[in-house]
Structure formats: structure tokens, C-alpha cells
XYZ file of C-alpha atoms in Angstrom:
606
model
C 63.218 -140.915 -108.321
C 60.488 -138.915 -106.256
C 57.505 -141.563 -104.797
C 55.127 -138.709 -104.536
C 54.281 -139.131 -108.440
C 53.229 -143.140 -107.611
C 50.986 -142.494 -104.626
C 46.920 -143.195 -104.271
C 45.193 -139.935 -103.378
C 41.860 -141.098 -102.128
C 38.320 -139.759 -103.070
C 36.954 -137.182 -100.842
C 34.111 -139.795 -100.062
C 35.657 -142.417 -99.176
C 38.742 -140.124 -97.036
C 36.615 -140.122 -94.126
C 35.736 -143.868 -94.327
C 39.151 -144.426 -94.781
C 40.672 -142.347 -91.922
C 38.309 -143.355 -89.018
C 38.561 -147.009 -90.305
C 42.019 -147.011 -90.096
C 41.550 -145.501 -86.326
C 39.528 -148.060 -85.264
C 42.927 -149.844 -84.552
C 42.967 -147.650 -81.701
C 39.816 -148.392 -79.938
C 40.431 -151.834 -80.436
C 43.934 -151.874 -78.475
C 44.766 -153.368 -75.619
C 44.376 -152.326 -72.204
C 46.405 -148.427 -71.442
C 49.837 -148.646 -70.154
C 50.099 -147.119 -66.786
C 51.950 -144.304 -65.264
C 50.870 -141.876 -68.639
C 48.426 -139.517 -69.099
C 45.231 -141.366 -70.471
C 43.655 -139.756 -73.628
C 42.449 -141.894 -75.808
C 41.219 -141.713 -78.839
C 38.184 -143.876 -80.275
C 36.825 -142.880 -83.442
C 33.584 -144.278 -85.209
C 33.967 -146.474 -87.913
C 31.974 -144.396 -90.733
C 31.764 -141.021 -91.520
C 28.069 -140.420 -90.447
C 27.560 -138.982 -87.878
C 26.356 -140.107 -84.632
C 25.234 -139.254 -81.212
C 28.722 -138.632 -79.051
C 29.882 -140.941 -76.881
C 30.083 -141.221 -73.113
C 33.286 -139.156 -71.779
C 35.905 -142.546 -71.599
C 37.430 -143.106 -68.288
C 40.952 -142.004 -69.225
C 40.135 -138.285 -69.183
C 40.393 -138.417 -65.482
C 42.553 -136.063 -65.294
C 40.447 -133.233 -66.859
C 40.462 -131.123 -63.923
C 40.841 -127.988 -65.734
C 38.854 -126.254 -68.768
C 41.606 -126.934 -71.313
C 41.642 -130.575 -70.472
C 37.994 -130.333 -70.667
C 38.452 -128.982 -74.170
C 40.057 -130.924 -74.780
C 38.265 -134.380 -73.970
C 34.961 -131.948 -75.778
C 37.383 -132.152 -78.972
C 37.912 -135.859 -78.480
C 34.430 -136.523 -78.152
C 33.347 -134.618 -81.432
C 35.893 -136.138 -83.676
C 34.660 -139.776 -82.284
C 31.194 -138.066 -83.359
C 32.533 -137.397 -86.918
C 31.873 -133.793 -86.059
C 35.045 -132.312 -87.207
C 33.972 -128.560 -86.792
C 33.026 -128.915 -83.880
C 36.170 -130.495 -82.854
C 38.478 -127.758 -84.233
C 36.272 -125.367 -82.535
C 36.946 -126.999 -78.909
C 40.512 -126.888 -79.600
C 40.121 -123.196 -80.550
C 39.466 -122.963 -77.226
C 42.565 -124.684 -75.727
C 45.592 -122.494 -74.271
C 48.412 -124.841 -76.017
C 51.164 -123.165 -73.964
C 49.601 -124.334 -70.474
C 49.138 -128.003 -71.360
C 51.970 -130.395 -70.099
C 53.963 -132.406 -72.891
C 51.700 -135.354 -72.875
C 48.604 -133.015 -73.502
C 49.946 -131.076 -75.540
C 51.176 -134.127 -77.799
C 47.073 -135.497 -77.862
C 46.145 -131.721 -79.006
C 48.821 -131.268 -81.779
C 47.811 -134.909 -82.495
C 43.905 -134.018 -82.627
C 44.759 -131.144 -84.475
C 46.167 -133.408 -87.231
C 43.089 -135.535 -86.989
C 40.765 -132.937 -87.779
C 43.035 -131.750 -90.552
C 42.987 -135.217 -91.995
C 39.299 -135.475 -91.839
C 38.975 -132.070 -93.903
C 41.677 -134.036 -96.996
C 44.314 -131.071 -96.024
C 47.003 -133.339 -95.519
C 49.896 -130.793 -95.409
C 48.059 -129.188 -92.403
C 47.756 -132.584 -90.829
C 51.463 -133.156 -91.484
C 52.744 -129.827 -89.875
C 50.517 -130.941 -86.604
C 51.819 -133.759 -86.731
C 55.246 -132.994 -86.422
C 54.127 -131.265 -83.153
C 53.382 -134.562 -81.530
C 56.293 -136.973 -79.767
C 54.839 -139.823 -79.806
C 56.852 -141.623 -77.316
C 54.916 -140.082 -74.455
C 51.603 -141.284 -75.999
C 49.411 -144.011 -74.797
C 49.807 -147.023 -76.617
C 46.327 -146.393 -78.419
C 47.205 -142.964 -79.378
C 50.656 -144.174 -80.789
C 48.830 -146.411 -82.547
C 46.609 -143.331 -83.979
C 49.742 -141.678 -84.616
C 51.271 -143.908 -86.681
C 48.327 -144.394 -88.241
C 47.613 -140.746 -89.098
C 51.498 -140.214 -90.181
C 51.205 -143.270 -92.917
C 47.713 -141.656 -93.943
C 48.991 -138.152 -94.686
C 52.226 -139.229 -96.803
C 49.910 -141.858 -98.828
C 47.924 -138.776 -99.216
C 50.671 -136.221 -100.010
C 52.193 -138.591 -102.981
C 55.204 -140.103 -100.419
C 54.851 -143.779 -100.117
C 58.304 -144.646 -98.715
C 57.872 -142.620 -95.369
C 53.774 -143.835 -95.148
C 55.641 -147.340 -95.343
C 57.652 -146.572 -92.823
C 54.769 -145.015 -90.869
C 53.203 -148.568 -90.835
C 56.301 -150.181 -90.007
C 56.159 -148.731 -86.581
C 52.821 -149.201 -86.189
C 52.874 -152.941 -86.987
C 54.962 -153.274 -83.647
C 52.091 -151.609 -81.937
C 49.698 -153.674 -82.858
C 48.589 -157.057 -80.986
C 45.737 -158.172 -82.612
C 46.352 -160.750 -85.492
C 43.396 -159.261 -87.697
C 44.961 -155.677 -87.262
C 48.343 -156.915 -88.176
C 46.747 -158.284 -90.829
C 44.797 -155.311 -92.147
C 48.387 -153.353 -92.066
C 50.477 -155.529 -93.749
C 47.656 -155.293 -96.936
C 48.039 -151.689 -96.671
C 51.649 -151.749 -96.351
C 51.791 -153.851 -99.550
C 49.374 -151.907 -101.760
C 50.842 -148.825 -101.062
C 54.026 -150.591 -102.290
C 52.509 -151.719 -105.806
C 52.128 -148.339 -107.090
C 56.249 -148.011 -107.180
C 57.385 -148.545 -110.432
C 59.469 -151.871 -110.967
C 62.400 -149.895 -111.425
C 61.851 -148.099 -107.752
C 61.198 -151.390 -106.215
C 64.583 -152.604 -107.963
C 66.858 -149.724 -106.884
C 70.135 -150.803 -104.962
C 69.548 -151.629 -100.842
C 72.825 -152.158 -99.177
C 70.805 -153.025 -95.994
C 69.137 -155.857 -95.646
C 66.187 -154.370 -93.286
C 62.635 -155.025 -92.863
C 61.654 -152.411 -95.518
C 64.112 -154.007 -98.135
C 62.139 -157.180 -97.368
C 58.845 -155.205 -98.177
C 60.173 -153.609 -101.304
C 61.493 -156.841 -102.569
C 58.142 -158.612 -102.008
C 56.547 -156.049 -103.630
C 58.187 -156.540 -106.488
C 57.415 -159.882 -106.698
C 53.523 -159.399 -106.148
C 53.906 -157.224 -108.832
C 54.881 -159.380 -111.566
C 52.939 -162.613 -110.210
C 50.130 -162.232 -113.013
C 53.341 -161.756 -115.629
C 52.872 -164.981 -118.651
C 55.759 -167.461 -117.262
C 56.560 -165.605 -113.945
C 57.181 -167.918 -110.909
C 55.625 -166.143 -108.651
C 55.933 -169.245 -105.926
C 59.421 -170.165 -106.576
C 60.533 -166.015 -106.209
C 58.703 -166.189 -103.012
C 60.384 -169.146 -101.633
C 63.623 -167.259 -102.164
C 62.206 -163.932 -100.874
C 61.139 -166.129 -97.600
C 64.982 -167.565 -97.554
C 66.495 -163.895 -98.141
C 64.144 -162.727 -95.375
C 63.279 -165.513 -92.557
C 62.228 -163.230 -90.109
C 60.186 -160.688 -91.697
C 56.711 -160.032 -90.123
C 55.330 -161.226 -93.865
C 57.029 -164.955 -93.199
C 53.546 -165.672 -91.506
C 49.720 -167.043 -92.968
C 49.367 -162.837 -93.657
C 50.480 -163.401 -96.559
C 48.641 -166.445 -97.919
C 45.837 -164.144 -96.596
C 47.101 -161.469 -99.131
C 47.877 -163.289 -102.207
C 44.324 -165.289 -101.504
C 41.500 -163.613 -100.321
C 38.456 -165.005 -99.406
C 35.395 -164.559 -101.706
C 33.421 -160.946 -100.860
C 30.897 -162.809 -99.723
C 32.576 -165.158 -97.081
C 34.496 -162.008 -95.962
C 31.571 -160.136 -95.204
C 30.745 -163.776 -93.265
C 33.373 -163.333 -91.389
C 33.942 -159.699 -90.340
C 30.555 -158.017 -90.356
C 31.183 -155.682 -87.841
C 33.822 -154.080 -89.729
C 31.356 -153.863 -93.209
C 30.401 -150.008 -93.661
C 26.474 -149.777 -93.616
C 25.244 -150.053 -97.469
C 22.871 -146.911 -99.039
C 19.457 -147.386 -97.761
C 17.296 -149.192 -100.924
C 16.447 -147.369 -103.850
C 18.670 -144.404 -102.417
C 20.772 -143.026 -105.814
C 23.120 -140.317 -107.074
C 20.929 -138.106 -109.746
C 23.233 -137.004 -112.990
C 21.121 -134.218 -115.402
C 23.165 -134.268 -117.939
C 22.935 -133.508 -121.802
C 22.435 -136.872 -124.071
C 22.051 -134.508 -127.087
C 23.151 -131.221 -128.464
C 25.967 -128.712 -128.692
C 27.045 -129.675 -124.532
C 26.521 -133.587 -124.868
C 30.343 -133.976 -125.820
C 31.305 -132.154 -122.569
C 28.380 -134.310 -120.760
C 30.578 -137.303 -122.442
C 33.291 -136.654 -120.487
C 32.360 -135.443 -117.290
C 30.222 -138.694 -117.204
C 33.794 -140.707 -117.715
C 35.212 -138.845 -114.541
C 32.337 -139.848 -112.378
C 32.320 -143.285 -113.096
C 35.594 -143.998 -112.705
C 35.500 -142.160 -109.503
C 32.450 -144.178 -108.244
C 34.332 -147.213 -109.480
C 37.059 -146.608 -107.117
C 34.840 -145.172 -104.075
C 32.955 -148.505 -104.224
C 35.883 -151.010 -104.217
C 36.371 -149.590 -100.716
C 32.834 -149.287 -99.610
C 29.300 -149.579 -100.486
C 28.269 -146.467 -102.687
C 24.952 -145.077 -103.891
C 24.794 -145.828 -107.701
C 24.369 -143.354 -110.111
C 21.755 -142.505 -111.826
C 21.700 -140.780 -115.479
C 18.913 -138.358 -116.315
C 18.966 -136.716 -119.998
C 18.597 -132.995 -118.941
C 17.617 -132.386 -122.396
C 14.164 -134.624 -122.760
C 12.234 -132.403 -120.588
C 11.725 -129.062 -118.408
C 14.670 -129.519 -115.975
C 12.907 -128.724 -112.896
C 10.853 -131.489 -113.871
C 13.701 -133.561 -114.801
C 14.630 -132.274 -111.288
C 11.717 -133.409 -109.915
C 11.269 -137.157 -111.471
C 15.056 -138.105 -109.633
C 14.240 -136.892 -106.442
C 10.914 -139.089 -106.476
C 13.261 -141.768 -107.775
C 15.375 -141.844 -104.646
C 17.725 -139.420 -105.276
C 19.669 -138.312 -102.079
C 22.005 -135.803 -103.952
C 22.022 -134.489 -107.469
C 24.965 -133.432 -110.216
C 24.380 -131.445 -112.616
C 22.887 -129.479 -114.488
C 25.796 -128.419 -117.158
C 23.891 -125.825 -119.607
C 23.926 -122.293 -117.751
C 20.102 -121.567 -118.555
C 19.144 -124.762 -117.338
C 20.685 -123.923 -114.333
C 18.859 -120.566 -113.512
C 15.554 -122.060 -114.874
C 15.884 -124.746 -112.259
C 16.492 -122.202 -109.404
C 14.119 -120.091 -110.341
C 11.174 -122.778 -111.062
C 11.595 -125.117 -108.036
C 12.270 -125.951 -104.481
C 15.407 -127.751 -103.959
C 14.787 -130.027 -101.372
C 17.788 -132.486 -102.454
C 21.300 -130.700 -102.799
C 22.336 -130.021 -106.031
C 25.789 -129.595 -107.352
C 25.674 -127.498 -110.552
C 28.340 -128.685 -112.814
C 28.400 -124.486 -114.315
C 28.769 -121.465 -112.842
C 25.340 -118.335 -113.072
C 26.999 -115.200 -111.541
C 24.514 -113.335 -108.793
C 22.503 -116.726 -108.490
C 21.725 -117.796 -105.199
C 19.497 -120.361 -103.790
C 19.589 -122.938 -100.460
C 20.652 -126.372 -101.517
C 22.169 -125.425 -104.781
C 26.085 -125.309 -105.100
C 27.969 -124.106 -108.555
C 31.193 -125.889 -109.802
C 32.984 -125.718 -113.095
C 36.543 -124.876 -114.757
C 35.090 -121.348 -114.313
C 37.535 -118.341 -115.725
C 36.895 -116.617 -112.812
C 39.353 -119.350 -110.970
C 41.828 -118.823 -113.869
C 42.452 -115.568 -114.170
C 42.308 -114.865 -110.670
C 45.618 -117.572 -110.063
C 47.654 -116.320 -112.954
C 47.348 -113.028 -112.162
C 48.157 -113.998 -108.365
C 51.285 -116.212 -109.943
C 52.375 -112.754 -112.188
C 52.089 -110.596 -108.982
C 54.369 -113.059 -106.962
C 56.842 -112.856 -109.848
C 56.814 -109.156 -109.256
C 54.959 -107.861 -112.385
C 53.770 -104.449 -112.100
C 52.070 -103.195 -115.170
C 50.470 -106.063 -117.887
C 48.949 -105.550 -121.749
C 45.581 -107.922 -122.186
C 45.251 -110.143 -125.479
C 42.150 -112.333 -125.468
C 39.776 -113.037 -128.733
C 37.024 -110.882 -130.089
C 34.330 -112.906 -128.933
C 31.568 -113.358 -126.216
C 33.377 -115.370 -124.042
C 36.938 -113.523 -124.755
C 35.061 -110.671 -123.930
C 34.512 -111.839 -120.337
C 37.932 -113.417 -119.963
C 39.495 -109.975 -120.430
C 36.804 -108.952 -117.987
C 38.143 -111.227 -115.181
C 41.749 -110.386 -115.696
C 41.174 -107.070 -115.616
C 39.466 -107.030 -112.433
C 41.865 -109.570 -111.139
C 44.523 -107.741 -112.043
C 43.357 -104.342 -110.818
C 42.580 -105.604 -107.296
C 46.067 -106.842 -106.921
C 47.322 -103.434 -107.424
C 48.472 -104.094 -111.245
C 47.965 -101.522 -113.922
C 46.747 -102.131 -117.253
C 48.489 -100.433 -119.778
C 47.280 -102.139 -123.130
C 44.371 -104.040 -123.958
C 44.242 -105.604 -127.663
C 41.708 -108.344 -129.064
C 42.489 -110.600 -132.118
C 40.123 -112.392 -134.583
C 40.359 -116.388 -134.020
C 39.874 -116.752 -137.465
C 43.097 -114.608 -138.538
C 46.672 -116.110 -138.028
C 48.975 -112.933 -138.655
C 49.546 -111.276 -134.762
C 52.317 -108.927 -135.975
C 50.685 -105.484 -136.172
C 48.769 -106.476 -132.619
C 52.357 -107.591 -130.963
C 53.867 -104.275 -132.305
C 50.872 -102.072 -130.567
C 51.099 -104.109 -127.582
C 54.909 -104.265 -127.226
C 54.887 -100.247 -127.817
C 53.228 -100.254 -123.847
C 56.596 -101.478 -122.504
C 58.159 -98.042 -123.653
C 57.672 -95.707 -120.144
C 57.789 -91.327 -121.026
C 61.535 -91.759 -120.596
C 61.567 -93.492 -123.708
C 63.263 -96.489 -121.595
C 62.075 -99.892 -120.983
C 60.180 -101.423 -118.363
C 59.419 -105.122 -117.422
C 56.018 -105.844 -118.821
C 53.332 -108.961 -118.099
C 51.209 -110.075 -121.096
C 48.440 -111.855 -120.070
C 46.778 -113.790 -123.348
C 44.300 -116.504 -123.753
C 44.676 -118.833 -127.089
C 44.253 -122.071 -127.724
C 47.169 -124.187 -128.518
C 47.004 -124.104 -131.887
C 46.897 -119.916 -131.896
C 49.166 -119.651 -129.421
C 52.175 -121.942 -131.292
C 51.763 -118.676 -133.766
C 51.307 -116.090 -131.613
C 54.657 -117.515 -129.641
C 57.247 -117.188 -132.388
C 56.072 -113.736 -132.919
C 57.438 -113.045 -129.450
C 60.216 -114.022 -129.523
C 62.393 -111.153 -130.578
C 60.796 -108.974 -127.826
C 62.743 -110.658 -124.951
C 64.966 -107.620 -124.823
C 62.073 -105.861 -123.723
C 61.197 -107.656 -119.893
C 58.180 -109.370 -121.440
C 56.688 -111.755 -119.560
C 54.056 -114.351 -120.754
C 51.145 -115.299 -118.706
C 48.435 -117.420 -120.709
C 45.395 -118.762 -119.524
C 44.828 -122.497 -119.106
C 43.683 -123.137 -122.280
C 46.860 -122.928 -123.904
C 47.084 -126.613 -122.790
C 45.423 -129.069 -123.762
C 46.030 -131.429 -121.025
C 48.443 -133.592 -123.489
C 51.863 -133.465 -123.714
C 53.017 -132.640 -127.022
C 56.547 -131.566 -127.164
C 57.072 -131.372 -130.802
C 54.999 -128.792 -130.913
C 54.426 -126.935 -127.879
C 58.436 -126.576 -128.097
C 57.330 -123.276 -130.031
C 55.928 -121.658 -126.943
C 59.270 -120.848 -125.583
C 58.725 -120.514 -121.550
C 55.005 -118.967 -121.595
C 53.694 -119.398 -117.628
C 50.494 -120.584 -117.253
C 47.779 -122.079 -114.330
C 46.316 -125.206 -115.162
C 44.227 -127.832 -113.269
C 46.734 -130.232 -110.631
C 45.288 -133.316 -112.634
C 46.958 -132.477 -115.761
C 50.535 -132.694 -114.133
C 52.036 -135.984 -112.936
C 53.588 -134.804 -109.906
C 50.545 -132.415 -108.831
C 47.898 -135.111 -108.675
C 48.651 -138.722 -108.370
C 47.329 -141.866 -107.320
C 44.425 -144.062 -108.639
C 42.423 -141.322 -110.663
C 45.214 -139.281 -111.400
C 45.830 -138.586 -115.274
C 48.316 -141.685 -116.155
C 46.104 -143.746 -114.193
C 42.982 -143.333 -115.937
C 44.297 -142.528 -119.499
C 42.344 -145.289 -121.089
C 39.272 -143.246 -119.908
C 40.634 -139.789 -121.694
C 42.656 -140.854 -124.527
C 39.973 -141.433 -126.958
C 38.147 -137.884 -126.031
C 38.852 -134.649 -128.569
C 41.682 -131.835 -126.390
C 38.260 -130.199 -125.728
C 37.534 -132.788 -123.310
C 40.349 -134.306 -121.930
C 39.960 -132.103 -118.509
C 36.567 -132.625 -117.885
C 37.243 -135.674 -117.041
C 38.739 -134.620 -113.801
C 35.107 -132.546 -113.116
C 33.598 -135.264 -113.237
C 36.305 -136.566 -110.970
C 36.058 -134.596 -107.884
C 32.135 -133.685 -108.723
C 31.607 -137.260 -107.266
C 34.494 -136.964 -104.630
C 32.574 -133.556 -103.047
C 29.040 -134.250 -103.438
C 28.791 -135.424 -100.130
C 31.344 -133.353 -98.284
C 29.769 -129.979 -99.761
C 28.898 -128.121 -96.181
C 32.668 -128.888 -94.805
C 34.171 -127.160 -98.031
C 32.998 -123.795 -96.059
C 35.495 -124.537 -93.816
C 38.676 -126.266 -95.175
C 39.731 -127.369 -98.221
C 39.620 -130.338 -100.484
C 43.136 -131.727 -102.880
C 40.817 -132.237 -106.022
C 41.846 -133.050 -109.164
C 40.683 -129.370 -110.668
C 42.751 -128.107 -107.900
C 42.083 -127.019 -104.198
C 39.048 -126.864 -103.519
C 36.553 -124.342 -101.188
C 33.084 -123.196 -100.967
C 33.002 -119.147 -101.101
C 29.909 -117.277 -99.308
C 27.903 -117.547 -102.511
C 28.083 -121.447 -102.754
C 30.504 -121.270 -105.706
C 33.500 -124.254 -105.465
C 36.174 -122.193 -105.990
C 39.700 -123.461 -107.220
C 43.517 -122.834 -106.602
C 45.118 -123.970 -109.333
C 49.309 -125.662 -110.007
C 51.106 -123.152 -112.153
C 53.867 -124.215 -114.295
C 55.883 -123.206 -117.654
C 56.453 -124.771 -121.278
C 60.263 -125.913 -121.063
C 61.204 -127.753 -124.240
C 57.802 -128.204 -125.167
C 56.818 -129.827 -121.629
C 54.573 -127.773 -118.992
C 56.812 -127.973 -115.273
C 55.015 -127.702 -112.769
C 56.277 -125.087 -110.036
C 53.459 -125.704 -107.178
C 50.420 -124.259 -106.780
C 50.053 -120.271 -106.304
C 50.027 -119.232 -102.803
């Protein structure tokens, strides 16, 4: 069974804390071993940035301009300037470093990567880096950084064993500590059944999984968890857990005595009265969607704020008053950054009426609207059309018919697809519309099946490229059917799925291809606010709902990374996420197709 389902893919927020927490382990090592090239790495403890640090000792041997690079590149990512650090070691000749410097840049590289949330990046620069000729400090980062990216990519096994190595690294009883917690939280995601499987070996990760599986059941009605661990601590006697770690784990100390005892490690709390504006709806034909989006950022503040202190959020019914003045009121309340508005005209009235002097993250998209501080992000159709038709290209589609509904907004669907479709070199050979309202798609499938027919009278492969709902779509499928003979291809747009399984049904819509948000499949988006994982959030909402949830979701996760989406990428829930030159968050999206009713996932379109 695959781990990468049962991993904890952090907010976007907290990633940074995270990252340059967990590399404080570095700076806090022991004295350099001698005889290797000293590079050290020393990163803040907080994503803010701050004024960069006096160039550390160990760089003496920067004595030429890519070792001055660099140490520049060093410097910047202590700074929590991670452009700036990828643009020192733009500057680096790779092929003229010697191994050990070349080993600190592939391991900088990853760094930087890390700091951006592309993982997979990190993970190819990582394999760059042998660690063996590292300092002692920057093996520690390297460990570090290899357990981050897996827990991050969905693979807890390997980030386990990441953090094995590590923990004989480390010298410091609080850092030993801090690793073994990590080690066995990463562990408690694994299903019972995972942490069961069959281990001829009886190793120091055995040990791990075993206790693990204990910890896991400890708050089970009639479970001994003290008696199971006396037997783990028999099975394993010399296991680096055998010690007052964990005691330490299965008792923490109240908040408040912990923050007693390690203050210097407590990130700084929001200044007073600081706060996270929401406009959203309260009443109305968009208060449903408001409903739902409002479930994604709570739970995603939940979670941000079990690892550090947040900003709280603050509600503001967009509806009760002008919104620039609605606008207005938050920002004298304290409001740092702002989400929402959702309605469209609310969002051009408030660009058009008002200075933005707090960022604001739109939760819609307003085509040819531009305006400093103001950034646009919804499930726009511009995002879907523009992966499916990338995802029909790849399959090597050459000429498509268009079927989308005969209304305002199917009229701008088929817009997008056309376009998208045009500037991939496709041609269209067959647009048709349908009536929502009418059920019987033969005469339109007849008309739009007579396209595949070339002047030779012979058939060619054909892409249709619909959007239905579910419901129209389980009739439109059937009707289908009998034109396999003829190379056609189905390509719907996301809203053929609701974002629930339902295999009874869906089982009528054969092996239609479609784009759909990562969140929505288990193996595309895991973790602590992936779909299974917050169901009890969702499962109540109408199908109409259900993915706005994840907006809401990585709304909160990007608000305060907005400026370094202009330059790398964020592993949202919507998808991957990137700021385009008009301040639009623009999505790549997992594709997949229906197989016995069930969406598979294939990856995301590249």
C-alpha cells in the first residue's frame, strides 16, 4: 500500500515556519568538524524577514566570485529572502565548484525550493547533494530537508527514514527530542493495517512502526496502552525511544509551562488587534458558496495555529453595506490582509471606488481588472478548460466538436475551450449547445458525431469536449456509447464531478477524461486538510459546495505568501498554484478518468 495517500501536506503559512524551524537544528550544532570545507547553514527561526546576518566565519574559503555567491545565497536564505537567494545562485558556475561546494549549492538549491512548497524541485536538488562530504551542520540540514520534502510529497516511510539518520546527528537532548515527536507523528497518519504489515527485520524503524501502532490505539475503550509498551520496550531494548523522550511524548507539559520553558523557540504572536478580514455574503443567492468557503478557512486556520500563533479571522457580511466601505471598516479594525470579496460586481465596485492599502485576495475572478494590492482567485473556467484541452493535446487529439449548455455561463465555457483549444493548434470542427432543461441528446450526438466523417467519407479520431453536470452527463454518456467505433474521445469539464464518489451511478459514464481540483482525489492531495481528513467539514454541504471547501483551503494557506507565487509555485488543494502578470492565481489541475464509476487519477497535466 502507497504512504503518499497518509501524509500531512502543510499549509503554505505555516511551510516556512516549519522549514526554517526545523533548520534551526543546524545552527544549534556543535562545533564544525575539521579538515572539510566550512559552509554552514543558519537559518532564522520565522519566516519574516530580517536584516542579513554577518558573513559566518566558515566561508573562509570564498576566495573566488562563485564562492562568494555563494556565501550571498547563504546569507539571503538565513534572511528568509528566498528570491534573492535563487538569484545569487543564478549566478554560480556549478561546473567549477569542487564536490564539497557543489554539494552546499545543490543543497541550497533544495532549500530555496522548499521554501517556495515545490517539493519535487527540492527533491531533484536534493539528490544532487552527497551528504557525506558535508559539515556536520549541513548534514544535519540535509537530513532535515530530505524528511521535509517526502512528508511533503505524501511518502512518510523514506521522511522516517530521513529522520532516522538525522537523529544520529544530533547531540543535543532537546533536538533529539523535537525529532523523535516528528518521527512519531509522521508515523500516526499510517493506517493500522500499514503499521501492522509483516517486518522480518527487527531494525530501528520496525521499532518505530510498532510503537506507532501502539500510540495509536492508546485512547482505544480497554486498550493497555502501558502494558503494550512494556512489551514494545522488551521487543526493542535499545531503541533511541527506550529513553524519558518518550514519557515526554505521551505527556506533554501544559502550553503554558512549555512556553515557560522554551521561549526562545515560541514564534512571535500577531501584533494586538492585528486580524484576517473575510467579506463574505451572510445572505442571498452566493451565501451558500460563502458557507463553504468559510468551512475551508477555518479549518485551515485551525491547523496553521496548532503550530504557531495566527492572526484570527475576522467575518465581515459583504452584503450589509457598500463594500468599499465594508472594505474600509476592517482595515480600521486591524486588518493586515483581506479575503474576499466573492460576488463579481462587488469586486470591480471595490477596485474602482477605493484605495487598497491592505492586500486583498478576491475569492472571483473580473477579466481586464487590474489594480495594486488586489489579487483574483477562484475555480475560474479559464483554469479548466485550459488543462483539459492541454490533457486532450498530450493524448494526441487533433480536431474536437464543443457541447456546453445554452446559457450565459455555457456561453463563456465554450468561449474558453475554444480559444484554448485553438492556441494549441486544435481545430474545431463542430460546435453544438443543448437546453439543461431537455434530457433527449440523440439528434445533437448524431450532428456532432457526423464531424468525425473526413471528405473521404472515412473516419477520423475525434475529441468531444462537453460540460454537464453529473446528473446530465449520466444521460448524455449512454448515448455515446455506440459511437466508440468512431475514435471518440471524451473530455468533460470538472463539473461532471461532484467531488463524491458515487460508483453506482457514475458507472454510466464509461471512461469520460476529465481535470478536476488535486483535493478531490485521495492520492493527489493528502495530509491533514486533505478531503478524507476533513469530511466532517464537507459532508453535510449540497455537491454544489463540496469543492469550495478547498478555496477556502488554500485562500488562507496563500494570503500571506501572495508576492512569491510570481515566482514559484504553491501544491494547493485547487491545484498548483501561480500568480500570472495580471495578479490572477492561476491553477494546474490532476486529470483523471471514470473507471467503474470511480475518477483515477493519472497526475496532473504537464
Amino acid at each position: 500500500m502507497s504512504h503518499r495517500k497518509f501524509a500531512a501536506i502543510m499549509p503554505c503559512r505555516v511551510l516556512n515556519r516549519w522549514f526554517f524551524g526545523l533548520l534551526l537544528l543546524a545552527a544549534c550544532s556543535e562545533q564544525p568538524v575539521k579538515n572539510k570545507t566550512q559552509l554552514e547553514v543558519r537559518p532564522q527561526t520565522s519566516a519574516r524577514k530580517a536584516k542579513p546576518a554577518e558573513p559566518p566565519r566558515s566561508y573562509r574559503m570564498a576566495d573566488n566570485q562563485n564562492s562568494l555567491h555563494l556565501l550571498d545565497a547563504d546569507t539571503r536564505l538565513q534572511a528568509g529572502d528566498s528570491q534573492a537567494a535563487q538569484k545569487a545562485l543564478d549566478k554560480i558556475n556549478a561546473e567549477q565548484l569542487p564536490p564539497e561546494l557543489f554539494s552546499k549549492y545543490k543543497l541550497l538549491q533544495a532549500q530555496v525550493a522548499l521554501s517556495m512548497g515545490d517539493a519535487e524541485q527540492a527533491l531533484k536538488k536534493l539528490e544532487g547533494v552527497r551528504p557525506a562530504i558535508l559539515t556536520d551542520a549541513d548534514q544535519i540540514a540535509y537530513y532535515q530537508s530530505v524528511a521535509f520534502v517526502h512528508a511533503l510529497l505524501g511518502d512518510v516511510v523514506p521522511s522516517v527514514r530521513a529522520r532516522l539518520k538525522l537523529g544520529r546527528l544530533l547531540q543535543k537532548p532537546e533536538q533529539q527530542k523535537q525529532n523523535i515527536i516528528a518521527i512519531l507523528d509522521a508515523l500516526s497518519v499510517l493506517p493500522l493495517e500499514t503499521l501492522s504489515g509483516p517486518s522480518p527485520i527487527v531494525d530501528e524503524l520496525s521499532g518505530w512502526m510498532a510503537l506507532a501502532k501502539i500510540l495509536k490505539q492508546r485512547n482505544v475503550a480497554g486498550f493497555d496502552t502501558a502494558g503494550q509498551i512494556q512489551q514494545w520496550r522488551q521487543m526493542f531494548p535499545g531503541h533511541p525511544a527506550n529513553a524519558d523522550y518518550l514519557q515526554a511524548y505521551l505527556n506533554p507539559p501544559p502550553a503554558s509551562e512549555q512556553a515557560a520553558q522554551e521561549p526562545e523557540q515560541q514564534a512571535q504572536p500577531p501584533a494586538p488587534g492585528s486580524t484576517i478580514a473575510v467579506l463574505l455574503p451572510s445572505s442571498g443567492s452566493y451565501a451558500s458558496a460563502a458557507k463553504a468557503i468559510r468551512e475551508g478557512l477555518t479549518v485551515a486556520h485551525r491547523l496553521a495555529a496548532s503550530a504557531a500563533p495566527q492572526m484570527p479571522l475576522k467575518y465581515y457580511d459583504s452584503e450589509k453595506d457598500d463594500i468599499a466601505n465594508v472594505y474600509r471598516q476592517a482595515v480600521s479594525d486591524g486588518a493586515k490582509q483581506v479575503i474576499g470579496p466573492l460576488v463579481k460586481e462587488q469586486i470591480q465596485s471595490l477596485a474602482q471606488s477605493t484605495e487598497l492599502s491592505v492586500p486583498v485576495l478576491a475569492l472571483n475572478h473580473v477579466e481586464n481588472l487590474s489594480k495594486t494590492n488586489l489579487y483574483q482567485f477562484g475555480l475560474s473556467p479559464i483554469d479548466d478548460a485550459e488543462q483539459l484541452v492541454q490533457k486532450a493535446k498530450r493524448d494526441g487529439q487533433q480536431n474536437a466538436v464543443l457541447l456546453t449548455p445554452d446559457t450565459t455561463q455555457g456561453q463563456r465555457v465554450r468561449h474558453y475551450l475554444m480559444s484554448a483549444w485553438q492556441a494549441v493548434g486544435g481545430a474545431v470542427v463542430g460546435v453544438e449547445s443543448y437546453d439543461p432543461k431537455q434530457h433527449d441528446f440523440a439528434a445533437i450526438v448524431k450532428t456532432l458525431l457526423s464531424s468525425s466523417v473526413s471528405a473521404n467519407g472515412q473516419k477520423q479520431p475525434l475529441a468531444l469536449f462537453v460540460s454537464a453536470s453529473p446528473e446530465l452527463a449520466r444521460e448524455l454518456a449512454p448515448q455515446l456509447k455506440y459511437s466508440q467505433s468512431s475514435d471518440l474521445s471524451v473530455y468533460a469539464m470538472p463539473n461532471i464531478y461532484s467531488g463524491r464518489q458515487n460508483p453506482v451511478r457514475d458507472s454510466e459514464l464509461g471512461k469520460i477524461n476529465f481535470c478536476d481540483l488535486p483535493w478531490v482525489f485521495s492520492d493527489a492531495y493528502t495530509g491533514a486538510l486533505s478531503q478524507q481528513a476533513v469530511q466532517n467539514t464537507w459532508q453535510g454541504l449540497s455537491d454544489s459546495q463540496v469543492k469550495l471547501v478547498a478555496l477556502g483551503i488554500d485562500a488562507y494557506n496563500i494570503i500571506g505568501q501572495l508576492p512569491q507565487l510570481a515566482g514559484g509555485s504553491y501544491a494547493g488543494a485547487t491545484g498548483r498554484l501561480s500568480l500570472n502578470g495580471e495578479n490572477r492565481v492561476t491553477r494546474k489541475l490532476v486529470c483523471a478518468q471514470f473507471k467503474g464509476g470511480v475518477p483515477v487519477a493519472s497526475g496532473f497535466v504537464e
